[in-house]
Amino acid sequence: MLHRVVGEAVTIRVAPAPTELFVRADPNQVEQVLMNLVVNARDAMERGGTIEVRTRARHVDGTPDGSGPNLAPGDWAVLEVEDTGIGMSAELLGRVFEPFFTTKGVGEGTGLGLSMVYGLVQQNGGHVELGSVPGL
């Protein structure tokens, strides 16, 4: 399904975790999160490129190490979507989860994709992190 959404100019690579991962979430909501992340990644690559979708396990022992959010101790399932797009400035990164915020022109986007991702993930007890390197 993702291949149809991104078009021919974009390559999708999938790297699943070597073991099964379990989450307590509505499968339709997980699908919506993945779709919104992939569409956003596609839109960041005007001339095409590569999107990599990865899953992995992450164990959090509860000891803050300064490298990320303060997640509850336990085993977490991680979904990562990485693209070869143009990147975003720190200013834009700070706003991407705001409802109706978009970098697209009028009539080209609603600005709801990433805010929906944020809301659905939070609603299901998860956490969202976003990173970008402009100009790569």
Tab-separated table of C-alpha atoms in Angstrom:
chain	number	residue	atom	x	y	z
A	1	MET	CA	0.000	0.000	0.000
A	2	LEU	CA	2.795	2.437	0.809
A	3	HIS	CA	4.385	1.969	-2.610
A	4	ARG	CA	1.204	3.221	-4.304
A	5	VAL	CA	1.105	6.290	-2.062
A	6	VAL	CA	4.694	7.421	-2.597
A	7	GLY	CA	4.918	6.932	-6.359
A	8	GLU	CA	7.673	5.648	-8.609
A	9	ALA	CA	10.317	8.267	-7.790
A	10	VAL	CA	10.540	7.127	-4.167
A	11	THR	CA	12.077	3.875	-2.955
A	12	ILE	CA	10.747	2.374	0.257
A	13	ARG	CA	12.976	0.140	2.324
A	14	VAL	CA	11.522	-1.816	5.213
A	15	ALA	CA	13.707	-3.091	8.047
A	16	PRO	CA	11.573	-4.958	10.571
A	17	ALA	CA	12.822	-5.908	14.003
A	18	PRO	CA	14.216	-9.455	14.186
A	19	THR	CA	11.600	-10.366	16.803
A	20	GLU	CA	7.896	-9.636	17.134
A	21	LEU	CA	6.979	-6.367	18.811
A	22	PHE	CA	3.680	-5.784	20.541
A	23	VAL	CA	1.804	-2.562	21.162
A	24	ARG	CA	-1.552	-1.797	22.725
A	25	ALA	CA	-3.095	0.271	19.975
A	26	ASP	CA	-5.867	0.130	17.434
A	27	PRO	CA	-4.363	-1.366	14.247
A	28	ASN	CA	-6.133	1.269	12.157
A	29	GLN	CA	-4.524	4.026	14.205
A	30	VAL	CA	-1.078	2.455	13.801
A	31	GLU	CA	-1.706	2.296	10.053
A	32	GLN	CA	-2.755	5.973	10.047
A	33	VAL	CA	0.407	6.964	11.926
A	34	LEU	CA	2.600	5.064	9.474
A	35	MET	CA	0.753	6.471	6.462
A	36	ASN	CA	1.019	10.068	7.704
A	37	LEU	CA	4.736	9.680	8.434
A	38	VAL	CA	5.439	8.177	5.014
A	39	VAL	CA	3.385	10.781	3.140
A	40	ASN	CA	5.173	13.551	5.033
A	41	ALA	CA	8.526	11.972	4.172
A	42	ARG	CA	7.518	11.698	0.512
A	43	ASP	CA	6.555	15.354	0.422
A	44	ALA	CA	10.003	16.306	1.719
A	45	MET	CA	11.594	14.791	-1.394
A	46	GLU	CA	10.493	16.793	-4.445
A	47	ARG	CA	12.742	14.853	-6.826
A	48	GLY	CA	12.304	11.468	-5.229
A	49	GLY	CA	14.569	9.616	-2.869
A	50	THR	CA	14.431	6.888	-0.278
A	51	ILE	CA	12.216	6.304	2.726
A	52	GLU	CA	13.291	3.719	5.252
A	53	VAL	CA	10.736	2.286	7.669
A	54	ARG	CA	12.257	0.446	10.624
A	55	THR	CA	10.954	-1.229	13.736
A	56	ARG	CA	13.038	-2.171	16.718
A	57	ALA	CA	12.800	-2.939	20.407
A	58	ARG	CA	14.048	-0.500	23.011
A	59	HIS	CA	14.502	-1.338	26.670
A	60	VAL	CA	14.272	1.545	29.113
A	61	ASP	CA	15.593	0.894	32.600
A	62	GLY	CA	14.311	4.135	34.108
A	63	THR	CA	17.711	5.709	34.600
A	64	PRO	CA	17.764	9.133	32.913
A	65	ASP	CA	20.820	9.353	30.693
A	66	GLY	CA	20.072	12.669	28.987
A	67	SER	CA	19.848	11.069	25.551
A	68	GLY	CA	16.104	11.226	25.113
A	69	PRO	CA	12.719	11.530	26.727
A	70	ASN	CA	11.956	10.243	30.187
A	71	LEU	CA	10.109	7.099	29.194
A	72	ALA	CA	8.573	4.742	31.707
A	73	PRO	CA	10.779	1.738	32.444
A	74	GLY	CA	10.058	-1.327	30.350
A	75	ASP	CA	10.186	-2.619	26.814
A	76	TRP	CA	9.077	-0.265	24.040
A	77	ALA	CA	8.337	-0.882	20.386
A	78	VAL	CA	9.919	1.749	18.157
A	79	LEU	CA	8.731	2.753	14.693
A	80	GLU	CA	11.196	4.899	12.747
A	81	VAL	CA	10.648	6.592	9.409
A	82	GLU	CA	13.677	8.210	7.779
A	83	ASP	CA	13.836	9.997	4.441
A	84	THR	CA	16.475	11.551	2.196
A	85	GLY	CA	14.553	14.841	1.960
A	86	ILE	CA	15.771	18.405	2.317
A	87	GLY	CA	15.492	18.584	6.097
A	88	MET	CA	13.993	21.243	8.363
A	89	SER	CA	15.341	24.102	10.419
A	90	ALA	CA	15.108	23.996	14.216
A	91	GLU	CA	12.381	26.658	14.017
A	92	LEU	CA	10.216	24.512	11.741
A	93	LEU	CA	10.903	21.372	13.788
A	94	GLY	CA	9.500	23.140	16.819
A	95	ARG	CA	6.161	23.645	15.072
A	96	VAL	CA	5.538	20.458	13.069
A	97	PHE	CA	3.081	18.947	15.543
A	98	GLU	CA	0.919	22.097	15.680
A	99	PRO	CA	-2.500	21.566	14.102
A	100	PHE	CA	-2.803	23.272	10.706
A	101	PHE	CA	0.917	24.115	10.524
A	102	THR	CA	2.260	23.360	7.062
A	103	THR	CA	5.239	24.331	4.956
A	104	LYS	CA	3.256	23.643	1.782
A	105	GLY	CA	1.528	26.212	-0.368
A	106	VAL	CA	-2.146	27.112	-0.112
A	107	GLY	CA	-4.321	24.168	-1.105
A	108	GLU	CA	-1.419	21.690	-1.046
A	109	GLY	CA	-1.653	20.439	2.515
A	110	THR	CA	-3.846	20.651	5.589
A	111	GLY	CA	-1.171	20.697	8.260
A	112	LEU	CA	-2.924	17.883	10.094
A	113	GLY	CA	-0.755	14.847	9.269
A	114	LEU	CA	1.917	15.196	11.932
A	115	SER	CA	-0.453	16.640	14.534
A	116	MET	CA	-2.579	13.506	14.041
A	117	VAL	CA	0.516	11.344	14.460
A	118	TYR	CA	1.335	13.126	17.701
A	119	GLY	CA	-2.220	12.835	19.024
A	120	LEU	CA	-2.656	9.164	18.154
A	121	VAL	CA	0.700	8.184	19.627
A	122	GLN	CA	0.043	10.127	22.847
A	123	GLN	CA	-3.487	8.707	23.078
A	124	ASN	CA	-2.008	5.211	23.040
A	125	GLY	CA	0.613	5.925	25.700
A	126	GLY	CA	3.527	6.357	23.301
A	127	HIS	CA	6.016	9.088	22.581
A	128	VAL	CA	7.076	10.861	19.382
A	129	GLU	CA	10.561	12.142	18.624
A	130	LEU	CA	11.536	14.026	15.495
A	131	GLY	CA	14.943	14.925	14.155
A	132	SER	CA	16.190	16.611	11.031
A	133	VAL	CA	19.393	17.784	9.411
A	134	PRO	CA	18.782	20.558	6.847
A	135	GLY	CA	20.634	20.455	3.581
A	136	LEU	CA	21.770	16.831	3.510
